[in-house]
Short mmCIF file of C-alpha atoms in Angstrom, two decimals:
data_model
loop_
_atom_site.label_atom_id
_atom_site.label_comp_id
_atom_site.label_asym_id
_atom_site.label_seq_id
_atom_site.Cartn_x
_atom_site.Cartn_y
_atom_site.Cartn_z
CA MET A 833 7.96 14.05 -16.53
CA ASP A 834 10.48 16.31 -13.94
CA VAL A 835 8.76 15.10 -10.74
CA ASP A 836 11.21 17.31 -8.48
CA ASN A 837 10.09 20.71 -10.52
CA ILE A 838 6.30 19.80 -10.15
CA LEU A 839 6.78 19.00 -6.04
CA ASN A 840 9.59 21.33 -5.19
CA LYS A 841 7.26 23.73 -3.60
CA ARG A 842 6.07 21.05 -0.85
CA TYR A 843 9.19 18.33 -1.19
CA HIS A 844 12.68 18.34 -2.13
CA ILE A 845 13.52 15.01 -3.54
CA SER A 846 16.99 13.85 -2.51
CA GLN A 847 17.24 10.02 -4.15
CA THR A 848 15.12 7.12 -6.01
CA ILE A 849 14.00 4.34 -3.66
CA GLY A 850 12.88 2.58 -6.92
CA ILE A 851 11.05 2.16 -10.25
CA LYS A 852 9.12 -0.55 -11.03
CA GLN A 853 6.37 -1.79 -13.53
CA VAL A 854 3.11 -2.97 -11.75
CA GLY A 855 0.28 -4.10 -14.06
CA GLU A 856 -0.37 -1.19 -16.19
CA ILE A 857 1.11 1.20 -13.67
CA ASP A 858 4.41 2.65 -14.24
CA LEU A 859 5.60 3.37 -10.53
CA SER A 860 8.66 5.19 -9.05
CA VAL A 861 9.25 5.72 -5.33
CA TYR A 862 11.21 8.42 -4.04
CA LEU A 863 13.08 9.86 -0.70
CA ALA A 864 12.36 13.49 -0.37
CA GLU A 865 12.61 16.15 2.41
CA ASN A 866 9.44 17.51 3.51
CA LEU A 867 9.68 21.33 3.33
CA GLU A 868 6.41 22.13 4.86
CA MET A 869 7.54 21.20 8.40
CA PRO A 870 8.93 24.26 9.94
CA ILE A 871 12.01 22.64 11.54
CA THR A 872 15.53 21.78 10.64
CA PRO A 873 16.27 19.68 9.53
CA LYS A 874 13.42 18.57 7.17
CA PRO A 875 11.72 15.34 8.14
CA LEU A 876 12.04 12.80 5.42
CA CYS A 877 9.33 11.06 3.53
CA VAL A 878 8.47 8.94 0.70
CA ILE A 879 6.77 9.93 -2.54
CA TYR A 880 5.09 7.37 -4.67
CA PHE A 881 4.48 8.82 -8.29
CA TRP A 882 2.31 6.54 -11.02
CA GLN A 883 0.91 7.76 -14.32
CA ILE A 884 -2.92 7.14 -15.02
CA SER A 885 -3.02 4.61 -17.82
CA LYS A 886 -6.05 4.83 -20.05
CA LYS A 887 -5.71 0.86 -19.90
CA ASP A 888 -6.21 1.07 -16.19
CA ALA A 889 -9.25 0.58 -14.92
CA LEU A 890 -8.16 0.90 -11.66
CA ASP A 891 -9.49 3.59 -9.17
CA HIS A 892 -6.38 5.19 -8.17
CA GLY A 893 -8.63 7.01 -5.10
CA VAL A 894 -8.90 3.38 -3.41
CA ILE A 895 -4.91 2.35 -3.91
CA ALA A 896 -4.68 5.42 -1.78
CA ALA A 897 -7.62 4.46 0.68
CA LYS A 898 -5.54 1.01 1.03
CA LEU A 899 -2.55 2.30 1.95
CA TYR A 900 -3.96 4.88 4.38
CA GLU A 901 -5.92 2.14 5.81
CA ILE A 902 -2.12 0.03 6.40
CA GLY A 903 -0.95 3.16 8.02
CA GLN A 904 -3.50 3.52 10.49
CA ASN A 905 -4.02 -0.02 11.40
CA TYR A 906 -0.58 -1.38 11.60
CA THR A 907 2.02 0.26 13.76
CA LEU A 908 4.93 -0.67 11.95
CA SER A 909 3.62 0.88 8.55
CA PRO A 910 4.35 4.22 7.34
CA LYS A 911 1.18 6.79 7.45
CA VAL A 912 -0.38 8.60 4.70
CA GLN A 913 0.49 12.16 4.64
CA ALA A 914 -0.77 13.46 1.40
CA PHE A 915 -2.48 12.55 -1.85
CA PHE A 916 -3.48 14.49 -4.81
CA THR A 917 -3.04 14.31 -8.53
CA GLU A 918 -2.28 16.72 -11.16
CA GLU A 919 -3.15 15.98 -14.86
CA ASP A 920 -2.94 11.98 -15.42
CA ASN A 921 0.02 12.08 -12.89
CA CYS A 922 -0.78 10.43 -8.95
CA TYR A 923 1.15 11.37 -6.09
CA LEU A 924 0.97 9.83 -2.60
CA VAL A 925 3.24 10.88 0.45
CA ARG A 926 3.91 8.47 3.15
CA GLU A 927 6.18 8.79 6.39
CA TYR A 928 9.80 7.18 5.83
CA PHE A 929 10.54 4.05 7.64
CA GLU A 930 14.27 2.74 6.85
CA GLY A 931 14.11 -0.73 5.41
CA TYR A 932 10.57 -0.67 5.09
CA GLU A 933 9.39 -2.43 1.54
CA TYR A 934 7.33 0.29 -0.20
CA LEU A 935 7.63 -0.85 -3.75
CA GLU A 936 6.84 -4.94 -2.75
CA GLU A 937 4.01 -3.59 -0.50
CA PHE A 938 2.17 -1.52 -3.74
CA SER A 939 2.74 -4.51 -5.83
CA ARG A 940 0.84 -6.67 -3.29
CA ILE A 941 -2.20 -4.30 -3.58
CA ILE A 942 -2.42 -4.14 -7.17
CA ASN A 943 -2.16 -7.58 -7.65
CA ASP A 944 -5.04 -7.88 -4.91
CA PHE A 945 -7.26 -5.68 -7.26
CA THR A 946 -6.47 -7.04 -10.47
CA VAL A 947 -6.06 -10.89 -9.87
CA PRO A 948 -8.11 -12.34 -12.76
CA GLU A 949 -11.32 -15.26 -12.07
CA ALA A 950 -9.75 -18.75 -12.62
CA ASN A 951 -10.93 -20.17 -15.96
CA LYS A 952 -13.73 -22.22 -15.59
CA THR A 953 -14.64 -25.61 -17.55
CA SER A 954 -17.09 -28.47 -17.29
CA GLU A 955 -17.35 -31.79 -18.19
CA VAL A 956 -19.38 -34.82 -17.75
CA SER A 957 -17.53 -37.52 -15.59
CA THR A 958 -17.28 -41.04 -17.21
CA VAL A 959 -18.54 -42.34 -13.49
CA LYS A 960 -21.89 -40.55 -14.49
CA ALA A 961 -22.05 -42.06 -18.01
CA LEU A 962 -23.71 -45.40 -16.96
CA PRO A 963 -26.17 -43.78 -14.69
CA ILE A 964 -27.20 -41.19 -17.43
CA ALA A 965 -27.20 -44.14 -19.96
CA ARG A 966 -29.47 -46.04 -17.91
CA SER A 967 -32.01 -42.98 -17.12
CA TRP A 968 -32.12 -42.48 -21.13
CA VAL A 969 -33.23 -46.09 -21.63
CA LYS A 970 -36.14 -45.42 -19.36
CA SER A 971 -37.08 -42.41 -20.98
CA LEU A 972 -37.48 -43.98 -24.20
CA ALA A 973 -39.59 -47.06 -22.58
CA LYS A 974 -42.03 -44.27 -22.46
CA ALA A 975 -42.03 -43.44 -25.81
CA PRO A 976 -45.13 -44.89 -27.92
CA ILE A 977 -43.65 -47.08 -30.29
CA LYS A 978 -45.45 -50.10 -31.17
CA ILE A 979 -42.98 -53.33 -31.66
CA ASN A 980 -44.25 -57.22 -31.86
CA ARG A 981 -43.49 -59.42 -29.09
CA ARG A 982 -40.28 -60.92 -31.35
CA GLN A 983 -38.91 -57.53 -31.80
CA LEU A 984 -39.66 -56.44 -27.93
CA LEU A 985 -37.94 -59.81 -26.80
CA ILE A 986 -35.22 -59.24 -29.23
CA SER A 987 -34.41 -55.52 -28.18
CA THR A 988 -34.62 -56.31 -24.44
CA SER A 989 -32.18 -58.84 -24.92
CA SER A 990 -30.10 -56.66 -26.78
CA ALA A 991 -30.31 -54.22 -24.30
CA ILE A 992 -29.66 -56.18 -21.13
CA ALA A 993 -26.54 -57.46 -23.04
CA GLY A 994 -25.35 -53.82 -23.70
CA PHE A 995 -25.60 -52.97 -20.49
CA THR A 996 -23.97 -56.03 -18.78
CA LEU A 997 -20.80 -55.35 -20.86
CA ALA A 998 -20.79 -51.50 -19.89
CA ILE A 999 -21.16 -52.50 -16.30
CA PHE A 1000 -18.33 -55.05 -17.03
CA LEU A 1001 -15.93 -52.50 -18.89
CA GLU A 1002 -17.04 -50.07 -16.04
CA ASN A 1003 -15.59 -52.29 -13.36
CA LEU A 1004 -12.19 -52.77 -15.51
CA LYS A 1005 -11.36 -49.15 -15.29
CA PRO A 1006 -8.83 -48.88 -12.54
CA GLN A 1007 -10.46 -47.31 -9.47
CA PRO A 1008 -9.45 -43.86 -7.82
CA ALA A 1009 -7.97 -44.43 -4.64
CA PRO A 1010 -10.20 -42.86 -2.02
CA ILE A 1011 -9.24 -39.27 -1.23
CA ILE A 1012 -8.42 -38.98 2.74
CA ILE A 1013 -9.16 -35.68 4.42
CA ALA A 1014 -6.83 -35.41 7.06
CA GLU A 1015 -7.90 -32.61 9.31
CA SER A 1016 -5.21 -30.59 10.54
CA PRO A 1017 -4.67 -29.65 14.23
CA PRO A 1018 -6.56 -26.10 15.22
CA VAL A 1019 -4.01 -23.47 14.96
CA PRO A 1020 -4.04 -21.10 17.74
CA GLU A 1021 -4.94 -17.78 17.83
CA PRO A 1022 -1.84 -15.19 18.37
CA PRO A 1023 -2.06 -13.39 21.57
CA ARG A 1024 -4.24 -10.35 21.71
CA ASP A 1025 -1.15 -8.44 23.91
CA PRO A 1026 1.40 -7.10 21.52
CA ILE A 1027 3.85 -7.67 24.25
CA LYS A 1028 3.18 -11.54 24.40
CA ARG A 1029 3.11 -11.48 20.36
CA GLY A 1030 6.62 -9.96 20.79
CA ASP A 1031 5.54 -6.94 18.49
CA LYS A 1032 8.46 -4.24 17.68
CA ALA A 1033 6.17 -1.17 18.24
CA PHE A 1034 2.33 -0.62 19.16
CA ARG A 1035 -0.02 1.74 20.24
CA ASP A 1036 -1.80 1.91 23.68
CA ASP A 1037 -5.13 3.69 23.03
CA LEU A 1038 -6.03 6.21 26.19
CA GLY A 1039 -9.27 7.19 24.57
CA ASN A 1040 -10.65 10.28 22.84
CA GLY A 1041 -8.00 9.88 19.94
CA VAL A 1042 -5.20 9.81 22.39
CA HIS A 1043 -2.68 7.00 22.59
CA ILE A 1044 0.72 6.33 23.80
CA GLU A 1045 3.22 4.83 21.56
CA MET A 1046 5.34 1.95 22.35
CA VAL A 1047 8.83 0.72 21.22
CA ARG A 1048 10.17 -2.67 21.76
CA ILE A 1049 13.74 -2.37 23.20
CA PRO A 1050 16.06 -5.24 22.61
CA SER A 1051 18.03 -7.06 25.37
CA GLY A 1052 21.48 -6.57 25.28
CA ARG A 1053 24.72 -5.77 27.83
CA PHE A 1054 26.39 -2.44 27.83
CA SER A 1055 28.70 -0.35 29.87
CA LEU A 1056 26.86 2.05 32.23
CA GLY A 1057 28.50 5.37 32.63
CA SER A 1058 31.16 7.46 31.18
CA PRO A 1059 35.29 6.41 30.73
CA THR A 1060 37.51 8.92 32.30
CA ASN A 1061 38.58 10.87 29.08
CA GLU A 1062 35.11 11.42 28.16
CA ILE A 1063 34.67 15.67 27.76
CA GLY A 1064 32.19 17.10 30.04
CA ARG A 1065 32.07 13.85 32.07
CA ARG A 1066 32.02 14.15 36.10
CA ASP A 1067 33.19 11.79 38.86
CA ASN A 1068 29.55 10.54 39.97
CA GLU A 1069 29.44 8.58 36.43
CA SER A 1070 31.81 6.36 37.49
CA PRO A 1071 33.13 3.60 37.71
CA ILE A 1072 31.87 1.95 34.59
CA SER A 1073 29.64 -1.07 35.38
CA GLU A 1074 28.69 -3.72 33.14
CA VAL A 1075 24.92 -4.23 32.80
CA ASN A 1076 22.75 -6.99 31.34
CA ILE A 1077 19.40 -5.62 30.30
CA PRO A 1078 16.52 -7.56 29.44
CA ALA A 1079 13.96 -6.46 26.66
CA PHE A 1080 11.57 -3.83 27.45
CA TYR A 1081 9.12 -1.66 25.75
CA MET A 1082 9.55 2.57 26.41
CA ALA A 1083 7.57 5.06 25.03
CA LYS A 1084 8.63 6.77 21.67
CA PHE A 1085 8.12 10.19 23.42
CA VAL A 1086 8.27 11.78 26.92
CA VAL A 1087 4.87 12.15 28.16
CA THR A 1088 3.14 15.20 26.83
CA GLN A 1089 0.44 17.47 28.41
CA GLU A 1090 -2.58 15.65 25.70
CA GLN A 1091 -1.58 12.26 27.47
CA TRP A 1092 -1.43 13.76 31.20
CA VAL A 1093 -4.67 14.99 31.10
CA ALA A 1094 -6.10 12.31 29.40
CA ILE A 1095 -5.60 10.15 32.92
CA MET A 1096 -5.07 12.77 35.21
CA GLY A 1097 -7.61 15.17 34.52
CA SER A 1098 -5.67 18.73 34.67
CA ASN A 1099 -2.91 20.18 33.28
CA PRO A 1100 0.19 21.21 35.95
CA ALA A 1101 2.74 22.44 32.72
CA LEU A 1102 3.76 25.93 32.58
CA PHE A 1103 4.42 25.93 29.05
CA ARG A 1104 0.86 24.89 27.89
CA GLU A 1105 0.61 26.62 24.30
CA ASN A 1106 0.66 23.43 22.75
CA LEU A 1107 -0.69 20.15 24.50
CA GLN A 1108 2.01 18.06 22.62
CA ALA A 1109 4.78 19.46 24.23
CA PRO A 1110 5.81 17.62 27.44
CA VAL A 1111 4.48 17.57 30.66
CA GLU A 1112 6.50 19.47 32.81
CA ASN A 1113 6.59 20.85 36.39
CA ILE A 1114 5.66 17.04 37.99
CA SER A 1115 7.11 15.84 40.81
CA TRP A 1116 8.84 12.15 40.68
CA LEU A 1117 5.67 10.98 43.21
CA GLU A 1118 3.15 12.42 40.58
CA ALA A 1119 4.95 10.74 37.86
CA GLN A 1120 4.54 7.72 39.61
CA ASP A 1121 0.78 8.25 40.45
CA PHE A 1122 0.37 8.63 36.64
CA CYS A 1123 2.26 4.96 36.01
CA ARG A 1124 -0.18 3.52 38.60
CA LYS A 1125 -3.71 5.27 36.92
CA LEU A 1126 -2.10 4.42 33.22
CA ALA A 1127 -1.59 0.95 34.34
CA ALA A 1128 -5.27 0.41 36.00
CA ARG A 1129 -6.78 1.86 32.56
CA SER A 1130 -4.40 -0.59 30.48
CA GLN A 1131 -3.60 -3.99 30.16
CA HIS A 1132 0.07 -2.95 30.91
CA LEU A 1133 2.09 -2.45 33.92
CA TYR A 1134 3.54 0.95 33.16
CA ARG A 1135 6.51 2.05 35.26
CA LEU A 1136 9.53 4.26 35.40
CA PRO A 1137 12.52 3.25 33.88
CA SER A 1138 15.62 2.21 35.68
CA GLU A 1139 18.30 4.61 35.26
CA SER A 1140 20.42 1.56 33.82
CA GLU A 1141 17.69 0.91 31.23
CA TRP A 1142 17.24 4.88 30.40
CA GLU A 1143 20.94 5.19 29.41
CA TYR A 1144 20.63 1.72 27.22
CA ALA A 1145 17.99 3.07 25.18
CA CYS A 1146 19.50 6.48 25.13
CA ARG A 1147 22.80 4.96 23.81
CA ALA A 1148 20.95 2.47 21.42
CA GLY A 1149 23.72 0.28 20.76
CA THR A 1150 26.79 2.93 20.74
CA ASN A 1151 29.43 3.90 23.49
CA THR A 1152 29.79 7.30 22.65
CA ALA A 1153 29.12 10.57 24.63
CA TYR A 1154 26.27 11.17 22.39
CA HIS A 1155 24.57 8.10 20.28
CA PHE A 1156 25.59 9.84 17.18
CA GLY A 1157 29.27 10.77 18.21
CA ASP A 1158 31.66 12.41 20.76
CA SER A 1159 31.06 15.52 19.56
CA PRO A 1160 27.82 17.92 20.31
CA THR A 1161 28.35 19.84 16.93
CA GLU A 1162 25.52 17.70 15.60
CA LEU A 1163 23.42 17.96 18.82
CA VAL A 1164 21.00 20.51 17.42
CA ASP A 1165 19.31 18.02 14.98
CA TYR A 1166 18.62 15.83 17.76
CA ALA A 1167 18.16 18.07 20.74
CA TRP A 1168 16.31 20.73 22.26
CA PHE A 1169 19.09 22.32 24.80
CA ALA A 1170 20.31 25.65 25.49
CA ASP A 1171 21.82 26.44 22.41
CA ASN A 1172 18.28 26.45 20.18
CA ALA A 1173 15.26 25.89 22.74
CA ASN A 1174 14.86 29.87 23.19
CA LYS A 1175 14.15 28.97 27.41
CA ARG A 1176 11.63 26.66 26.93
CA SER A 1177 10.14 23.47 25.82
CA HIS A 1178 8.92 22.23 22.45
CA PRO A 1179 6.47 19.82 21.07
CA VAL A 1180 8.14 16.04 20.89
CA GLY A 1181 9.29 14.55 17.77
CA GLN A 1182 10.47 17.64 16.00
CA LYS A 1183 13.92 15.97 15.85
CA VAL A 1184 15.83 13.21 14.95
CA PRO A 1185 15.32 10.07 16.59
CA ASN A 1186 18.03 7.83 17.83
CA PRO A 1187 18.57 4.54 15.97
CA TRP A 1188 16.00 2.70 18.22
CA GLY A 1189 13.41 5.11 17.23
CA LEU A 1190 13.25 7.02 20.54
CA TYR A 1191 12.83 10.64 20.15
CA GLU A 1192 14.69 13.45 22.11
CA MET A 1193 16.13 11.39 24.66
CA GLN A 1194 18.97 14.05 25.03
CA GLY A 1195 17.60 17.50 26.00
CA GLY A 1196 13.75 18.61 26.06
CA VAL A 1197 13.11 18.22 29.74
CA TRP A 1198 15.22 15.74 32.29
CA GLU A 1199 13.45 12.55 32.55
CA TRP A 1200 12.76 10.67 35.81
CA CYS A 1201 14.05 7.04 36.42
CA GLU A 1202 12.75 5.04 39.30
CA ASP A 1203 16.44 4.86 40.97
CA VAL A 1204 17.31 6.66 44.34
CA TRP A 1205 20.06 8.55 44.14
CA HIS A 1206 23.74 7.39 44.97
CA ASP A 1207 27.02 9.42 44.53
CA ASN A 1208 28.66 7.02 42.31
CA PHE A 1209 28.12 3.28 40.59
CA ASN A 1210 29.73 1.37 43.42
CA GLY A 1211 27.53 -1.60 44.42
CA ALA A 1212 24.90 -0.69 41.33
CA PRO A 1213 22.86 -3.71 39.92
CA ALA A 1214 23.99 -5.48 37.04
CA ASP A 1215 20.89 -6.95 35.90
CA GLY A 1216 18.95 -3.77 34.77
CA SER A 1217 16.73 -3.10 37.78
CA ALA A 1218 16.39 0.18 39.53
CA TRP A 1219 18.92 0.98 42.49
CA VAL A 1220 16.62 1.37 45.16
CA LEU A 1221 18.51 0.38 48.25
CA ASP A 1222 20.81 2.63 50.34
CA GLY A 1223 21.69 5.85 48.97
CA TYR A 1224 19.62 9.09 49.56
CA THR A 1225 15.95 8.04 49.44
CA SER A 1226 14.32 11.25 49.10
CA ARG A 1227 16.26 12.11 46.09
CA ARG A 1228 15.65 10.75 42.64
CA VAL A 1229 18.04 10.37 39.79
CA ARG A 1230 17.10 12.59 36.43
CA LYS A 1231 18.56 11.71 33.09
CA GLY A 1232 18.96 13.43 29.61
CA GLY A 1233 19.45 17.20 30.06
CA SER A 1234 16.80 19.79 29.00
CA TRP A 1235 16.33 23.14 27.09
CA SER A 1236 17.82 24.64 29.59
CA ASN A 1237 21.28 23.02 29.90
CA GLU A 1238 24.58 23.23 27.80
CA ALA A 1239 25.66 20.42 25.65
CA LYS A 1240 27.48 18.39 28.12
CA LEU A 1241 24.86 17.75 30.52
CA CYS A 1242 22.81 16.00 27.48
CA ARG A 1243 25.47 13.18 27.14
CA ALA A 1244 23.76 9.74 27.48
CA ALA A 1245 25.94 8.50 31.15
CA SER A 1246 24.81 12.66 32.27
CA ARG A 1247 23.31 12.43 35.37
CA GLU A 1248 21.44 14.76 38.16
CA TRP A 1249 19.11 14.62 40.91
CA HIS A 1250 16.16 16.03 42.59
CA TRP A 1251 13.92 16.04 45.50
CA GLN A 1252 10.96 13.52 44.77
CA GLY A 1253 8.56 15.58 45.85
CA ASP A 1254 9.56 18.75 44.20
CA ARG A 1255 8.35 20.01 40.83
CA TYR A 1256 10.53 22.26 38.12
CA LYS A 1257 9.72 23.57 34.64
CA ASP A 1258 12.23 21.39 32.76
CA ILE A 1259 11.25 18.24 34.50
CA GLY A 1260 9.16 15.64 32.55
CA PHE A 1261 9.46 11.51 32.22
CA ARG A 1262 8.65 8.65 29.86
CA VAL A 1263 6.99 5.33 30.65
CA VAL A 1264 8.21 1.94 30.20
CA ILE A 1265 6.89 -1.95 30.37
CA SER A 1266 8.76 -4.99 30.96
CA ALA A 1267 8.71 -7.49 28.18
CA MET A 1268 8.88 -10.37 30.27
#
């Protein structure tokens, strides 16, 4: 069956991830573009296709429900986006996570539903044979059989001799070694805190269905700033400084209006058509207040990132002007900026994330950092901490560029400042948590 022809109105299949026979199910898994999303480029998804076999007694809706449950309960598992059937064929659509074991997970689910019962056997232990024989002789003694005294003595003597021999033979059998049950030490429960567990990602629930998604950023060393030959650079991005960054967690998206309202109670944004759009028109001081209130509600100490943490996460292991290269040609795929934003902000998550799973680090809205402003990196901390000594204490660093800026201001090294008490319609922020 040509699956592409069936699904071409909703999805465009680009390649086959794998084909596998799972019990009575012929499973095919495809990588596809979701044509229903009104954005460019189209986001990727994964399509499961399997045929319902007459021999197969499984309820295929239960399989879909199990995959849905996994996606809801585990932050590192892809969510189910759709499930439908056409004739005897089942289709299930999930998010695409690079490297995820889609086929293996499906096989495990099917095996959990179809493991047969263990064969049951019954036998009488030879150790129990002697007590059974004794009980049987006692029952015979109750039977109304008339025998004379001579017969009784002979029968009794024979019975005693027989049981003596049985006991003797039983004692000659090799006795099994005693079974020693060694109690293993109790296994400590894993920490409930996802940071202490070292989870690669987790969600922090803000109530009423609102949550913040956090991604673990690995520790590492990188070069802060830009080389002198980088197109569009400015002098405040030098000199290049080597910085060691401890592991930390960063929000997958900038703080949205929905998240801001859940914590602060009101919406200061100017572009309010969609609560999933970034909260903007907030000052650095107000962003600090949000972090304090969020930390008070949560078990985690939320804060603004340092400038070096922000740039390190934006680069995601690269050393080019943008995480995808030195040319801004592809920036439209990753960012909202002057060339494609139509002079306004847009809901988060519509662009392609960087290699570490962070969305719209470039463009969208400028993002507040903890640091006070310095005109260059002479004397900048080498440990990833915020630079809060000296400098212009009433000015704060902002990074990333915005919907109102040209491409060169969206470079990873690009930096600007704004007064810490002022608001502007293209400045927002994202939060971080130390992993230590």
